[in-house]
Amino acid sequence: MEPDLHELLTSLRVWDPEVTELPAFDPATAPDTPLALFTRWFAEAVAAGQPEPHTMSLATTDEAGRPDVRVVMLHGADAEGWSFATHAGSRKGRHLAARPHAALAFYWPVQGRQVRIRGPVTTATPEEAQADLHARSTGALAAALTGHQSEVLTGLDELARASESAWERARREPDAEVPSWTLYRLRPAEAEFFQGEARRRHVRLRYRRTRDGWVRELLWP
C-alpha cells in the first residue's frame, strides 16, 4: 500500500517543543554586519547539535531566467563573501557564468532559524580554488577528479570505474590539480535572519547593503 502524502504532511509538526527549544532573538542586540551575526548563529547551531549546519541551498538561474536550486556546502565566509565550489562546467557553474547572481538559504530547525543571503557572485583565483580543494578530504578530491559533473551518465558501472580510478589518483597524488574546480564567492546585497517563535510571531531581521553601509530593518513574518 502506497503512503498517503496528505496524511503524512498533516501529521507533522514544525519545531516540536519536545525536541526543539526556540531561542529568543532581540534584533536590537544584533551586530552591525550580517557576517558577525551569521558567525554567532552558526556557532550556536553547531553547539546545539544541528546536523550538517554548513549545508545550504544554492539558487541560480539559467540563461533564460529559469530558476534551479540544490544543496551544497559552505566553504567559508569572510569580508569577501560566502564561498562555495564546483566544476565550472557543471550546471550551476554554467548558470553562474551566464548570470553571476545567486541566493543562499541555511535552515537550522533545531533552533527554528533560517538565514537567507543573495547578491552577485565572483570567482576566486585558480590558486585559491586549488588551495580550497586540497584543504578538503581525500574523498572530496576524488569526487573532483572523477569530473563530468552534470553530464549524462550511461550507467552506475561507468561511475564506479571512474570513481575508483579517481580515488586511486587522489591517494597517490594528494596535490593533484583539477583545472575546472572553481571557488565562487557570493557578496551579499542583502541578508535576512529568521528566528521562529512558538506563537508564530517570528522575528525577521534584514540587512541591506547601501553606499553608506548596512541598513537593518524588521520585516513582517
PDB file of C-alpha atoms in Angstrom:
ATOM      1  CA  MET A   1       0.000   0.000   0.000  1.00  0.00           C
ATOM      2  CA  GLU A   2       1.375   3.360  -1.014  1.00  0.00           C
ATOM      3  CA  PRO A   3       1.764   6.024   1.685  1.00  0.00           C
ATOM      4  CA  ASP A   4      -0.783   8.841   1.810  1.00  0.00           C
ATOM      5  CA  LEU A   5       1.220  12.015   1.259  1.00  0.00           C
ATOM      6  CA  HIS A   6      -1.516  14.362   2.514  1.00  0.00           C
ATOM      7  CA  GLU A   7      -1.952  12.319   5.679  1.00  0.00           C
ATOM      8  CA  LEU A   8       1.778  12.334   6.305  1.00  0.00           C
ATOM      9  CA  LEU A   9       2.023  16.089   5.782  1.00  0.00           C
ATOM     10  CA  THR A  10      -0.840  16.914   8.146  1.00  0.00           C
ATOM     11  CA  SER A  11       0.632  14.638  10.826  1.00  0.00           C
ATOM     12  CA  LEU A  12       3.867  16.598  11.010  1.00  0.00           C
ATOM     13  CA  ARG A  13       4.564  19.482  13.346  1.00  0.00           C
ATOM     14  CA  VAL A  14       7.144  22.220  12.998  1.00  0.00           C
ATOM     15  CA  TRP A  15       9.536  22.787  15.899  1.00  0.00           C
ATOM     16  CA  ASP A  16       8.119  20.134  18.213  1.00  0.00           C
ATOM     17  CA  PRO A  17       8.670  21.540  21.731  1.00  0.00           C
ATOM     18  CA  GLU A  18       9.723  18.097  22.953  1.00  0.00           C
ATOM     19  CA  VAL A  19      12.856  18.253  20.800  1.00  0.00           C
ATOM     20  CA  THR A  20      13.196  21.922  19.869  1.00  0.00           C
ATOM     21  CA  GLU A  21      13.939  24.869  22.118  1.00  0.00           C
ATOM     22  CA  LEU A  22      13.408  28.102  20.227  1.00  0.00           C
ATOM     23  CA  PRO A  23      15.887  30.702  21.475  1.00  0.00           C
ATOM     24  CA  ALA A  24      14.867  34.304  21.959  1.00  0.00           C
ATOM     25  CA  PHE A  25      16.220  36.829  19.464  1.00  0.00           C
ATOM     26  CA  ASP A  26      16.241  40.550  20.194  1.00  0.00           C
ATOM     27  CA  PRO A  27      17.126  42.287  16.920  1.00  0.00           C
ATOM     28  CA  ALA A  28      18.142  45.400  18.879  1.00  0.00           C
ATOM     29  CA  THR A  29      21.190  43.477  20.087  1.00  0.00           C
ATOM     30  CA  ALA A  30      22.228  42.314  16.602  1.00  0.00           C
ATOM     31  CA  PRO A  31      25.691  43.374  15.414  1.00  0.00           C
ATOM     32  CA  ASP A  32      26.194  45.946  12.671  1.00  0.00           C
ATOM     33  CA  THR A  33      27.075  43.450   9.921  1.00  0.00           C
ATOM     34  CA  PRO A  34      25.437  40.243   8.712  1.00  0.00           C
ATOM     35  CA  LEU A  35      28.741  38.363   8.810  1.00  0.00           C
ATOM     36  CA  ALA A  36      29.062  38.911  12.558  1.00  0.00           C
ATOM     37  CA  LEU A  37      25.509  37.685  13.226  1.00  0.00           C
ATOM     38  CA  PHE A  38      25.931  34.737  10.864  1.00  0.00           C
ATOM     39  CA  THR A  39      29.109  33.683  12.657  1.00  0.00           C
ATOM     40  CA  ARG A  40      27.314  33.879  16.013  1.00  0.00           C
ATOM     41  CA  TRP A  41      24.282  31.910  14.805  1.00  0.00           C
ATOM     42  CA  PHE A  42      26.450  29.331  13.058  1.00  0.00           C
ATOM     43  CA  ALA A  43      28.435  28.713  16.242  1.00  0.00           C
ATOM     44  CA  GLU A  44      25.193  28.374  18.203  1.00  0.00           C
ATOM     45  CA  ALA A  45      23.814  25.894  15.645  1.00  0.00           C
ATOM     46  CA  VAL A  46      26.960  23.782  15.991  1.00  0.00           C
ATOM     47  CA  ALA A  47      26.752  23.931  19.789  1.00  0.00           C
ATOM     48  CA  ALA A  48      23.067  22.932  19.679  1.00  0.00           C
ATOM     49  CA  GLY A  49      23.900  19.782  17.717  1.00  0.00           C
ATOM     50  CA  GLN A  50      22.388  20.833  14.405  1.00  0.00           C
ATOM     51  CA  PRO A  51      23.360  18.145  11.845  1.00  0.00           C
ATOM     52  CA  GLU A  52      25.438  19.477   8.951  1.00  0.00           C
ATOM     53  CA  PRO A  53      24.911  23.187   9.706  1.00  0.00           C
ATOM     54  CA  HIS A  54      27.320  24.069   6.883  1.00  0.00           C
ATOM     55  CA  THR A  55      24.980  22.766   4.177  1.00  0.00           C
ATOM     56  CA  MET A  56      22.930  25.349   2.332  1.00  0.00           C
ATOM     57  CA  SER A  57      20.549  25.675  -0.588  1.00  0.00           C
ATOM     58  CA  LEU A  58      22.057  27.473  -3.583  1.00  0.00           C
ATOM     59  CA  ALA A  59      19.648  29.009  -6.097  1.00  0.00           C
ATOM     60  CA  THR A  60      20.770  30.086  -9.567  1.00  0.00           C
ATOM     61  CA  THR A  61      19.069  30.883 -12.872  1.00  0.00           C
ATOM     62  CA  ASP A  62      19.899  29.743 -16.380  1.00  0.00           C
ATOM     63  CA  GLU A  63      20.300  31.897 -19.493  1.00  0.00           C
ATOM     64  CA  ALA A  64      16.516  32.087 -19.909  1.00  0.00           C
ATOM     65  CA  GLY A  65      15.957  33.124 -16.288  1.00  0.00           C
ATOM     66  CA  ARG A  66      14.579  29.749 -15.197  1.00  0.00           C
ATOM     67  CA  PRO A  67      15.468  29.008 -11.546  1.00  0.00           C
ATOM     68  CA  ASP A  68      17.255  25.985 -10.170  1.00  0.00           C
ATOM     69  CA  VAL A  69      18.260  25.023  -6.637  1.00  0.00           C
ATOM     70  CA  ARG A  70      20.425  22.409  -4.942  1.00  0.00           C
ATOM     71  CA  VAL A  71      22.110  21.765  -1.592  1.00  0.00           C
ATOM     72  CA  VAL A  72      25.837  22.471  -1.412  1.00  0.00           C
ATOM     73  CA  MET A  73      28.451  23.002   1.280  1.00  0.00           C
ATOM     74  CA  LEU A  74      29.641  26.335   2.644  1.00  0.00           C
ATOM     75  CA  HIS A  75      33.411  26.611   2.273  1.00  0.00           C
ATOM     76  CA  GLY A  76      33.867  29.864   4.157  1.00  0.00           C
ATOM     77  CA  ALA A  77      32.504  33.314   4.903  1.00  0.00           C
ATOM     78  CA  ASP A  78      34.501  36.497   5.326  1.00  0.00           C
ATOM     79  CA  ALA A  79      34.584  40.118   4.182  1.00  0.00           C
ATOM     80  CA  GLU A  80      34.850  38.905   0.567  1.00  0.00           C
ATOM     81  CA  GLY A  81      31.602  36.925   0.783  1.00  0.00           C
ATOM     82  CA  TRP A  82      30.156  33.447   1.351  1.00  0.00           C
ATOM     83  CA  SER A  83      32.094  30.847  -0.634  1.00  0.00           C
ATOM     84  CA  PHE A  84      31.266  27.521  -2.268  1.00  0.00           C
ATOM     85  CA  ALA A  85      32.896  25.489  -5.046  1.00  0.00           C
ATOM     86  CA  THR A  86      32.040  23.349  -8.031  1.00  0.00           C
ATOM     87  CA  HIS A  87      33.250  22.478 -11.520  1.00  0.00           C
ATOM     88  CA  ALA A  88      32.988  25.399 -13.941  1.00  0.00           C
ATOM     89  CA  GLY A  89      31.225  23.134 -16.444  1.00  0.00           C
ATOM     90  CA  SER A  90      28.557  21.891 -14.038  1.00  0.00           C
ATOM     91  CA  ARG A  91      25.007  23.154 -14.365  1.00  0.00           C
ATOM     92  CA  LYS A  92      25.429  25.686 -11.578  1.00  0.00           C
ATOM     93  CA  GLY A  93      28.810  26.705 -12.985  1.00  0.00           C
ATOM     94  CA  ARG A  94      27.226  27.382 -16.380  1.00  0.00           C
ATOM     95  CA  HIS A  95      24.376  29.284 -14.736  1.00  0.00           C
ATOM     96  CA  LEU A  96      26.797  31.497 -12.826  1.00  0.00           C
ATOM     97  CA  ALA A  97      28.849  32.163 -15.962  1.00  0.00           C
ATOM     98  CA  ALA A  98      25.710  33.385 -17.748  1.00  0.00           C
ATOM     99  CA  ARG A  99      24.035  35.119 -14.792  1.00  0.00           C
ATOM    100  CA  PRO A 100      26.514  35.782 -11.939  1.00  0.00           C
ATOM    101  CA  HIS A 101      23.944  36.270  -9.205  1.00  0.00           C
ATOM    102  CA  ALA A 102      22.684  33.734  -6.679  1.00  0.00           C
ATOM    103  CA  ALA A 103      20.847  33.198  -3.410  1.00  0.00           C
ATOM    104  CA  LEU A 104      21.744  31.042  -0.404  1.00  0.00           C
ATOM    105  CA  ALA A 105      19.494  29.650   2.312  1.00  0.00           C
ATOM    106  CA  PHE A 106      20.518  27.971   5.572  1.00  0.00           C
ATOM    107  CA  TYR A 107      17.930  26.155   7.687  1.00  0.00           C
ATOM    108  CA  TRP A 108      18.731  25.118  11.250  1.00  0.00           C
ATOM    109  CA  PRO A 109      15.483  23.514  12.527  1.00  0.00           C
ATOM    110  CA  VAL A 110      16.953  22.524  15.875  1.00  0.00           C
ATOM    111  CA  GLN A 111      16.665  26.235  16.748  1.00  0.00           C
ATOM    112  CA  GLY A 112      13.966  27.306  14.310  1.00  0.00           C
ATOM    113  CA  ARG A 113      16.358  29.551  12.399  1.00  0.00           C
ATOM    114  CA  GLN A 114      16.885  30.446   8.773  1.00  0.00           C
ATOM    115  CA  VAL A 115      19.448  32.679   7.077  1.00  0.00           C
ATOM    116  CA  ARG A 116      18.875  33.897   3.517  1.00  0.00           C
ATOM    117  CA  ILE A 117      21.545  35.701   1.510  1.00  0.00           C
ATOM    118  CA  ARG A 118      21.579  36.955  -2.061  1.00  0.00           C
ATOM    119  CA  GLY A 119      23.863  39.007  -4.245  1.00  0.00           C
ATOM    120  CA  PRO A 120      26.399  38.984  -7.070  1.00  0.00           C
ATOM    121  CA  VAL A 121      28.849  36.116  -7.440  1.00  0.00           C
ATOM    122  CA  THR A 122      32.510  36.307  -8.449  1.00  0.00           C
ATOM    123  CA  THR A 123      35.188  33.657  -8.926  1.00  0.00           C
ATOM    124  CA  ALA A 124      38.341  33.393  -6.853  1.00  0.00           C
ATOM    125  CA  THR A 125      41.748  32.923  -8.447  1.00  0.00           C
ATOM    126  CA  PRO A 126      42.705  29.441  -9.716  1.00  0.00           C
ATOM    127  CA  GLU A 127      45.331  29.294  -6.970  1.00  0.00           C
ATOM    128  CA  GLU A 128      42.701  29.934  -4.297  1.00  0.00           C
ATOM    129  CA  ALA A 129      40.425  27.310  -5.848  1.00  0.00           C
ATOM    130  CA  GLN A 130      43.122  24.636  -5.796  1.00  0.00           C
ATOM    131  CA  ALA A 131      44.116  25.536  -2.222  1.00  0.00           C
ATOM    132  CA  ASP A 132      40.453  25.229  -1.204  1.00  0.00           C
ATOM    133  CA  LEU A 133      40.200  21.800  -2.851  1.00  0.00           C
ATOM    134  CA  HIS A 134      43.391  20.465  -1.287  1.00  0.00           C
ATOM    135  CA  ALA A 135      42.332  21.626   2.169  1.00  0.00           C
ATOM    136  CA  ARG A 136      39.419  19.171   1.993  1.00  0.00           C
ATOM    137  CA  SER A 137      39.280  15.396   2.349  1.00  0.00           C
ATOM    138  CA  THR A 138      40.664  12.702   0.062  1.00  0.00           C
ATOM    139  CA  GLY A 139      37.077  11.886  -0.857  1.00  0.00           C
ATOM    140  CA  ALA A 140      36.433  15.465  -1.927  1.00  0.00           C
ATOM    141  CA  LEU A 141      39.498  15.397  -4.165  1.00  0.00           C
ATOM    142  CA  ALA A 142      38.456  12.032  -5.601  1.00  0.00           C
ATOM    143  CA  ALA A 143      34.996  13.378  -6.383  1.00  0.00           C
ATOM    144  CA  ALA A 144      36.509  16.409  -8.101  1.00  0.00           C
ATOM    145  CA  LEU A 145      38.898  14.195 -10.088  1.00  0.00           C
ATOM    146  CA  THR A 146      36.007  11.988 -11.212  1.00  0.00           C
ATOM    147  CA  GLY A 147      34.692  15.000 -13.119  1.00  0.00           C
ATOM    148  CA  HIS A 148      31.862  15.057 -15.697  1.00  0.00           C
ATOM    149  CA  GLN A 149      29.547  16.756 -13.179  1.00  0.00           C
ATOM    150  CA  SER A 150      26.001  17.238 -14.547  1.00  0.00           C
ATOM    151  CA  GLU A 151      26.773  15.286 -17.747  1.00  0.00           C
ATOM    152  CA  VAL A 152      24.589  12.338 -18.775  1.00  0.00           C
ATOM    153  CA  LEU A 153      25.756   9.035 -17.211  1.00  0.00           C
ATOM    154  CA  THR A 154      25.253   5.801 -19.143  1.00  0.00           C
ATOM    155  CA  GLY A 155      25.189   3.566 -16.047  1.00  0.00           C
ATOM    156  CA  LEU A 156      26.381   3.088 -12.481  1.00  0.00           C
ATOM    157  CA  ASP A 157      29.147   0.739 -13.631  1.00  0.00           C
ATOM    158  CA  GLU A 158      30.731   3.604 -15.554  1.00  0.00           C
ATOM    159  CA  LEU A 159      30.553   5.791 -12.448  1.00  0.00           C
ATOM    160  CA  ALA A 160      32.101   3.061 -10.289  1.00  0.00           C
ATOM    161  CA  ARG A 161      35.064   2.652 -12.649  1.00  0.00           C
ATOM    162  CA  ALA A 162      35.712   6.393 -12.918  1.00  0.00           C
ATOM    163  CA  SER A 163      35.348   6.883  -9.174  1.00  0.00           C
ATOM    164  CA  GLU A 164      37.704   4.036  -8.301  1.00  0.00           C
ATOM    165  CA  SER A 165      40.341   5.436 -10.644  1.00  0.00           C
ATOM    166  CA  ALA A 166      39.886   8.904  -9.137  1.00  0.00           C
ATOM    167  CA  TRP A 167      40.232   7.546  -5.589  1.00  0.00           C
ATOM    168  CA  GLU A 168      43.464   5.810  -6.518  1.00  0.00           C
ATOM    169  CA  ARG A 169      44.868   9.003  -8.002  1.00  0.00           C
ATOM    170  CA  ALA A 170      43.713  11.116  -5.022  1.00  0.00           C
ATOM    171  CA  ARG A 171      45.595   8.813  -2.642  1.00  0.00           C
ATOM    172  CA  ARG A 172      48.649   8.736  -4.894  1.00  0.00           C
ATOM    173  CA  GLU A 173      48.655  12.469  -5.727  1.00  0.00           C
ATOM    174  CA  PRO A 174      47.079  14.420  -2.833  1.00  0.00           C
ATOM    175  CA  ASP A 175      48.096  17.681  -4.552  1.00  0.00           C
ATOM    176  CA  ALA A 176      46.645  16.748  -7.948  1.00  0.00           C
ATOM    177  CA  GLU A 177      45.137  19.765  -9.666  1.00  0.00           C
ATOM    178  CA  VAL A 178      41.630  19.886 -11.087  1.00  0.00           C
ATOM    179  CA  PRO A 179      41.591  22.841 -13.531  1.00  0.00           C
ATOM    180  CA  SER A 180      37.790  23.002 -13.724  1.00  0.00           C
ATOM    181  CA  TRP A 181      37.410  23.270  -9.948  1.00  0.00           C
ATOM    182  CA  THR A 182      36.194  26.800  -9.230  1.00  0.00           C
ATOM    183  CA  LEU A 183      35.749  28.670  -5.972  1.00  0.00           C
ATOM    184  CA  TYR A 184      32.848  31.131  -6.018  1.00  0.00           C
ATOM    185  CA  ARG A 185      32.096  33.980  -3.629  1.00  0.00           C
ATOM    186  CA  LEU A 186      28.669  35.489  -3.122  1.00  0.00           C
ATOM    187  CA  ARG A 187      28.921  39.103  -1.924  1.00  0.00           C
ATOM    188  CA  PRO A 188      25.644  39.789  -0.126  1.00  0.00           C
ATOM    189  CA  ALA A 189      23.487  42.670  -1.261  1.00  0.00           C
ATOM    190  CA  GLU A 190      21.062  41.657   1.486  1.00  0.00           C
ATOM    191  CA  ALA A 191      20.881  39.064   4.221  1.00  0.00           C
ATOM    192  CA  GLU A 192      17.857  38.042   6.262  1.00  0.00           C
ATOM    193  CA  PHE A 193      17.876  36.311   9.647  1.00  0.00           C
ATOM    194  CA  PHE A 194      14.681  34.486  10.635  1.00  0.00           C
ATOM    195  CA  GLN A 195      14.004  33.337  14.188  1.00  0.00           C
ATOM    196  CA  GLY A 196      10.956  31.148  14.665  1.00  0.00           C
ATOM    197  CA  GLU A 197       8.631  31.832  17.615  1.00  0.00           C
ATOM    198  CA  ALA A 198       6.178  29.400  19.228  1.00  0.00           C
ATOM    199  CA  ARG A 199       3.148  31.682  18.720  1.00  0.00           C
ATOM    200  CA  ARG A 200       4.180  32.388  15.117  1.00  0.00           C
ATOM    201  CA  ARG A 201       5.475  35.857  15.969  1.00  0.00           C
ATOM    202  CA  HIS A 202       8.581  35.120  14.003  1.00  0.00           C
ATOM    203  CA  VAL A 203      11.358  37.691  14.028  1.00  0.00           C
ATOM    204  CA  ARG A 204      12.801  38.644  10.643  1.00  0.00           C
ATOM    205  CA  LEU A 205      15.786  40.963  10.530  1.00  0.00           C
ATOM    206  CA  ARG A 206      17.086  42.074   7.144  1.00  0.00           C
ATOM    207  CA  TYR A 207      20.468  43.652   6.444  1.00  0.00           C
ATOM    208  CA  ARG A 208      20.516  45.675   3.223  1.00  0.00           C
ATOM    209  CA  ARG A 209      23.742  46.999   1.712  1.00  0.00           C
ATOM    210  CA  THR A 210      23.818  50.671   0.718  1.00  0.00           C
ATOM    211  CA  ARG A 211      26.583  53.029  -0.368  1.00  0.00           C
ATOM    212  CA  ASP A 212      26.814  54.191   3.243  1.00  0.00           C
ATOM    213  CA  GLY A 213      26.992  50.720   4.765  1.00  0.00           C
ATOM    214  CA  TRP A 214      24.468  48.227   6.110  1.00  0.00           C
ATOM    215  CA  VAL A 215      20.874  49.190   6.904  1.00  0.00           C
ATOM    216  CA  ARG A 216      18.945  46.965   9.309  1.00  0.00           C
ATOM    217  CA  GLU A 217      15.165  46.645   9.133  1.00  0.00           C
ATOM    218  CA  LEU A 218      12.476  44.345  10.517  1.00  0.00           C
ATOM    219  CA  LEU A 219      10.052  42.500   8.241  1.00  0.00           C
ATOM    220  CA  TRP A 220       6.576  41.198   8.964  1.00  0.00           C
ATOM    221  CA  PRO A 221       6.583  37.406   9.360  1.00  0.00           C
TER     222      PRO A 221
END
